[in-house]
CSV table of C-alpha atoms in Angstrom, one decimal:
chain,number,residue,atom,x,y,z
O,197,ASP,CA,-12.2,5.2,-65.3
O,198,GLN,CA,-9.4,7.7,-65.9
O,199,GLN,CA,-8.7,9.3,-62.6
O,200,VAL,CA,-5.9,11.6,-63.9
O,201,LYS,CA,-6.5,13.3,-67.3
O,202,GLN,CA,-4.3,15.3,-69.5
O,203,ASN,CA,-6.6,16.5,-72.2
O,204,SER,CA,-4.1,17.9,-74.5
O,205,PRO,CA,-2.1,15.2,-76.3
O,206,SER,CA,0.3,17.8,-77.7
O,207,LEU,CA,1.5,21.4,-77.3
O,208,SER,CA,3.7,23.5,-79.4
O,209,VAL,CA,5.4,26.6,-78.0
O,210,GLN,CA,8.0,29.0,-79.3
O,211,GLU,CA,11.4,29.1,-77.6
O,212,GLY,CA,11.6,31.7,-74.8
O,213,ARG,CA,7.8,31.8,-74.2
O,214,ILE,CA,5.8,30.1,-71.4
O,215,SER,CA,4.7,26.5,-71.7
O,216,ILE,CA,1.6,25.6,-69.7
O,217,LEU,CA,0.7,21.9,-69.3
O,218,ASN,CA,-2.6,21.0,-67.7
O,219,CYS,CA,-3.9,18.1,-65.7
O,220,ASP,CA,-7.2,17.3,-64.1
O,221,TYR,CA,-8.1,14.6,-61.6
O,222,THR,CA,-11.3,13.2,-60.2
O,223,ASN,CA,-10.3,11.4,-57.0
O,224,SER,CA,-10.6,13.7,-54.0
O,225,MET,CA,-8.4,11.4,-52.0
O,226,PHE,CA,-5.3,12.4,-54.0
O,227,ASP,CA,-3.0,14.4,-51.8
O,228,TYR,CA,0.3,14.5,-53.7
O,229,PHE,CA,1.0,15.4,-57.3
O,230,LEU,CA,4.0,15.0,-59.5
O,231,TRP,CA,5.2,15.8,-62.9
O,232,TYR,CA,7.5,13.6,-64.9
O,233,LYS,CA,9.4,14.3,-68.1
O,234,LYS,CA,10.2,11.6,-70.7
O,235,TYR,CA,12.5,11.7,-73.6
O,236,PRO,CA,12.2,9.1,-76.4
O,237,ALA,CA,13.8,5.7,-75.6
O,238,GLU,CA,14.4,6.7,-72.0
O,239,GLY,CA,12.5,6.2,-68.8
O,240,PRO,CA,10.5,9.0,-67.2
O,241,THR,CA,12.4,11.3,-64.8
O,242,PHE,CA,10.9,13.2,-61.9
O,243,LEU,CA,10.6,16.9,-62.4
O,244,ILE,CA,8.6,18.6,-59.7
O,245,SER,CA,5.9,17.8,-57.1
O,246,ILE,CA,3.4,19.4,-54.9
O,247,SER,CA,1.6,18.4,-51.7
O,248,SER,CA,-2.1,19.2,-51.3
O,249,ILE,CA,-1.4,21.5,-48.5
O,250,LYS,CA,0.3,23.9,-50.9
O,251,ASP,CA,-1.0,25.7,-54.0
O,252,LYS,CA,2.3,26.4,-55.6
O,253,ASN,CA,5.8,25.0,-55.8
O,254,GLU,CA,8.6,26.4,-57.8
O,255,ASP,CA,12.0,25.0,-58.9
O,256,GLY,CA,14.0,27.2,-61.2
O,257,ARG,CA,12.1,27.5,-64.5
O,258,PHE,CA,9.4,25.1,-63.4
O,259,THR,CA,6.4,26.0,-61.3
O,260,VAL,CA,3.5,23.7,-60.5
O,261,PHE,CA,0.1,25.2,-59.4
O,262,LEU,CA,-2.6,23.2,-57.6
O,263,ASN,CA,-6.3,24.2,-57.5
O,264,LYS,CA,-7.9,21.7,-55.2
O,265,SER,CA,-11.4,23.1,-55.6
O,266,ALA,CA,-11.2,22.6,-59.3
O,267,LYS,CA,-9.2,19.4,-59.1
O,268,HIS,CA,-6.7,20.9,-61.5
O,269,LEU,CA,-3.0,21.3,-61.6
O,270,SER,CA,-0.7,22.9,-64.1
O,271,LEU,CA,3.0,23.0,-64.9
O,272,HIS,CA,4.5,26.3,-66.1
O,273,ILE,CA,7.9,26.4,-67.8
O,274,VAL,CA,9.4,29.8,-68.2
O,275,PRO,CA,11.3,30.4,-70.4
O,276,SER,CA,10.8,27.4,-72.6
O,277,GLN,CA,14.0,25.9,-74.1
O,278,PRO,CA,14.5,23.4,-76.9
O,279,GLY,CA,15.7,20.8,-74.4
O,280,ASP,CA,12.2,21.0,-72.8
O,281,SER,CA,10.8,19.1,-75.8
O,282,ALA,CA,9.5,15.9,-74.3
O,283,VAL,CA,6.4,14.1,-73.1
O,284,TYR,CA,5.2,15.3,-69.8
O,285,PHE,CA,3.2,13.1,-67.5
O,286,CYS,CA,1.3,14.2,-64.4
O,287,ALA,CA,0.7,11.7,-61.6
O,288,ALA,CA,-1.1,11.6,-58.3
O,289,SER,CA,-1.2,9.5,-55.2
O,290,ALA,CA,-3.5,9.1,-52.3
O,291,LEU,CA,-2.2,8.9,-48.7
O,292,GLY,CA,-1.2,5.3,-48.0
O,293,ALA,CA,-1.9,4.1,-51.5
O,294,GLN,CA,1.7,3.2,-52.2
O,295,LYS,CA,1.3,3.8,-55.9
O,296,LEU,CA,0.9,6.6,-58.4
O,297,VAL,CA,-1.8,7.1,-61.0
O,298,PHE,CA,-0.5,8.7,-64.3
O,299,GLY,CA,-2.2,10.8,-66.9
O,300,GLN,CA,-1.9,10.0,-70.6
O,301,GLY,CA,0.9,12.5,-71.2
O,302,THR,CA,1.3,15.7,-73.2
O,303,ARG,CA,4.0,16.0,-75.9
O,304,LEU,CA,5.6,19.4,-75.7
O,305,THR,CA,7.5,20.7,-78.7
O,306,ILE,CA,9.6,23.9,-78.3
O,307,ASN,CA,10.1,25.6,-81.6
O,308,PRO,CA,13.2,27.7,-82.2
J,221,ASP,CA,20.7,8.5,-60.6
J,222,ALA,CA,19.1,5.5,-59.0
J,223,GLY,CA,20.7,2.3,-60.1
J,224,ILE,CA,18.0,0.5,-62.1
J,225,THR,CA,18.5,-1.9,-64.9
J,226,GLN,CA,16.0,-3.8,-67.0
J,227,SER,CA,16.6,-6.8,-69.1
J,228,PRO,CA,16.2,-7.5,-71.9
J,229,ARG,CA,16.0,-4.1,-73.4
J,230,HIS,CA,14.3,-5.4,-76.6
J,231,LYS,CA,12.4,-8.7,-77.2
J,232,VAL,CA,10.4,-10.1,-80.0
J,233,THR,CA,8.4,-13.2,-79.3
J,234,GLU,CA,5.5,-15.2,-80.6
J,235,THR,CA,1.9,-15.4,-79.4
J,236,GLY,CA,1.5,-18.1,-76.7
J,237,THR,CA,5.1,-18.1,-75.5
J,238,PRO,CA,6.1,-17.2,-71.9
J,239,VAL,CA,8.2,-14.1,-71.4
J,240,THR,CA,10.0,-12.9,-68.3
J,241,LEU,CA,11.2,-9.4,-67.9
J,242,ARG,CA,13.7,-8.5,-65.1
J,243,CYS,CA,14.2,-5.4,-63.1
J,244,HIS,CA,17.3,-5.1,-60.9
J,245,GLN,CA,18.1,-2.3,-58.5
J,246,THR,CA,21.2,-1.5,-56.5
J,247,GLU,CA,19.6,1.2,-54.3
J,248,ASN,CA,17.8,-0.8,-51.6
J,249,HIS,CA,14.5,0.8,-52.4
J,250,ARG,CA,11.5,-0.7,-50.7
J,251,TYR,CA,9.0,-0.3,-53.5
J,252,MET,CA,9.2,-1.7,-57.0
J,253,TYR,CA,6.7,-1.2,-59.9
J,254,TRP,CA,6.0,-2.5,-63.3
J,255,TYR,CA,4.2,-0.2,-65.8
J,256,ARG,CA,3.4,-0.4,-69.4
J,257,GLN,CA,3.3,2.6,-71.7
J,258,ASP,CA,1.0,2.7,-74.7
J,259,PRO,CA,-0.1,5.6,-77.0
J,260,GLY,CA,-3.1,7.4,-75.6
J,261,HIS,CA,-2.9,5.6,-72.3
J,262,GLY,CA,0.2,7.0,-70.6
J,263,LEU,CA,1.7,4.8,-68.0
J,264,ARG,CA,-0.5,2.1,-66.5
J,265,LEU,CA,0.5,0.2,-63.4
J,266,ILE,CA,0.6,-3.6,-63.9
J,267,HIS,CA,1.8,-4.9,-60.5
J,268,TYR,CA,3.9,-3.5,-57.7
J,269,SER,CA,5.8,-4.8,-54.7
J,270,TYR,CA,6.1,-3.2,-51.2
J,271,GLY,CA,8.6,-5.7,-49.9
J,272,VAL,CA,10.2,-9.1,-50.5
J,273,LYS,CA,7.4,-11.5,-51.4
J,274,ASP,CA,4.8,-8.7,-50.9
J,275,THR,CA,3.1,-7.8,-54.2
J,276,ASP,CA,-0.2,-6.3,-55.3
J,277,LYS,CA,-2.1,-5.8,-58.5
J,278,GLY,CA,-2.3,-2.6,-60.5
J,279,GLU,CA,-5.0,-1.5,-62.9
J,280,VAL,CA,-3.9,-3.7,-65.8
J,281,SER,CA,-2.8,-6.9,-64.1
J,282,ASP,CA,-4.7,-9.5,-66.2
J,283,GLY,CA,-2.2,-11.8,-68.1
J,284,TYR,CA,0.7,-10.8,-65.9
J,285,SER,CA,2.3,-12.2,-62.8
J,286,VAL,CA,5.2,-11.0,-60.7
J,287,SER,CA,7.7,-12.2,-58.2
J,288,ARG,CA,10.1,-10.6,-55.8
J,289,SER,CA,12.3,-13.1,-53.9
J,290,LYS,CA,14.9,-10.5,-52.9
J,291,THR,CA,15.0,-6.7,-52.5
J,292,GLU,CA,17.0,-6.2,-55.7
J,293,ASP,CA,15.0,-8.1,-58.2
J,294,PHE,CA,11.4,-7.8,-59.5
J,295,LEU,CA,10.3,-10.1,-62.3
J,296,LEU,CA,7.4,-9.6,-64.6
J,297,THR,CA,6.1,-12.7,-66.3
J,298,LEU,CA,3.7,-13.0,-69.2
J,299,GLU,CA,2.6,-16.6,-68.9
J,300,SER,CA,1.3,-16.8,-72.5
J,301,ALA,CA,2.1,-13.6,-74.5
J,302,THR,CA,-0.6,-12.0,-76.7
J,303,SER,CA,-0.4,-9.3,-79.3
J,304,SER,CA,-2.2,-6.9,-77.0
J,305,GLN,CA,0.8,-7.1,-74.6
J,306,THR,CA,3.1,-5.5,-77.2
J,307,SER,CA,4.2,-2.4,-75.4
J,308,VAL,CA,7.1,-0.7,-73.7
J,309,TYR,CA,7.5,-1.9,-70.1
J,310,PHE,CA,9.0,0.3,-67.4
J,311,CYS,CA,10.2,-0.7,-64.0
J,312,ALA,CA,10.3,1.9,-61.2
J,313,ILE,CA,11.5,2.0,-57.7
J,314,SER,CA,10.8,4.2,-54.7
J,315,GLY,CA,11.3,4.3,-50.9
J,316,ALA,CA,14.9,5.1,-50.5
J,317,GLY,CA,16.7,3.2,-47.8
J,318,GLY,CA,13.7,1.0,-47.2
J,319,THR,CA,11.6,4.0,-46.1
J,320,ASN,CA,7.9,4.4,-46.7
J,321,SER,CA,8.4,7.3,-49.1
J,322,TYR,CA,6.8,5.9,-52.3
J,323,ASN,CA,5.8,9.0,-54.1
J,324,GLU,CA,8.9,9.9,-56.0
J,325,GLN,CA,9.7,7.0,-58.3
J,326,PHE,CA,12.8,6.4,-60.3
J,327,PHE,CA,12.4,4.7,-63.6
J,328,GLY,CA,14.5,2.2,-65.5
J,329,PRO,CA,15.3,2.6,-69.2
J,330,GLY,CA,12.4,0.4,-70.4
J,331,THR,CA,11.9,-2.9,-72.3
J,332,ARG,CA,10.3,-2.9,-75.7
J,333,LEU,CA,8.4,-6.1,-76.2
J,334,THR,CA,6.8,-7.1,-79.5
J,335,VAL,CA,4.5,-10.1,-79.6
J,336,LEU,CA,3.9,-11.4,-83.1
């Protein structure tokens, strides 16, 4: 039972354009959502998060959008840079659960 | 960066042998987690700890046990390794300063385990 799903295993975007990574969830108890970035041979690193009381959170080139009615969140990267090439995981937690549930990941490749 | 180390970083072992992976933190974080990463599955939680001697199962706990005898260390043991446990294992911590903030987790560099 995959509660957090990233349906696109990979995404290729040209440098300077917008990258949009998508994530869907099924558990209506999730109230906090995060995006992590992972380079090869390294551990994931926290990128940006959003609480369910918001529908948008922005940090520099990164913006996360949350659509609670659709149980969908997305990460926008503008403009995309070669260093953004990595695997991106979305994750979710429910209040009091003390743990995160991760999606399968999307490999983003930024082409020069 | 949160101070998290994992040891060993690489290990090759044979089916049926016991294996222990160690996660060590220097940040006094309350929560510690063990994940495995496999192609097509993302990061799956094996076990986690919410305090010394307090642990709970994750979604893929079968075949694994954990122990946390002090705040800094969280051990993951495969009692009898199988080929299906070949994976990359990540430790994570959260709850800075012993707080209840568990959402933003910091990950270690990972251990690549191969079971032949």
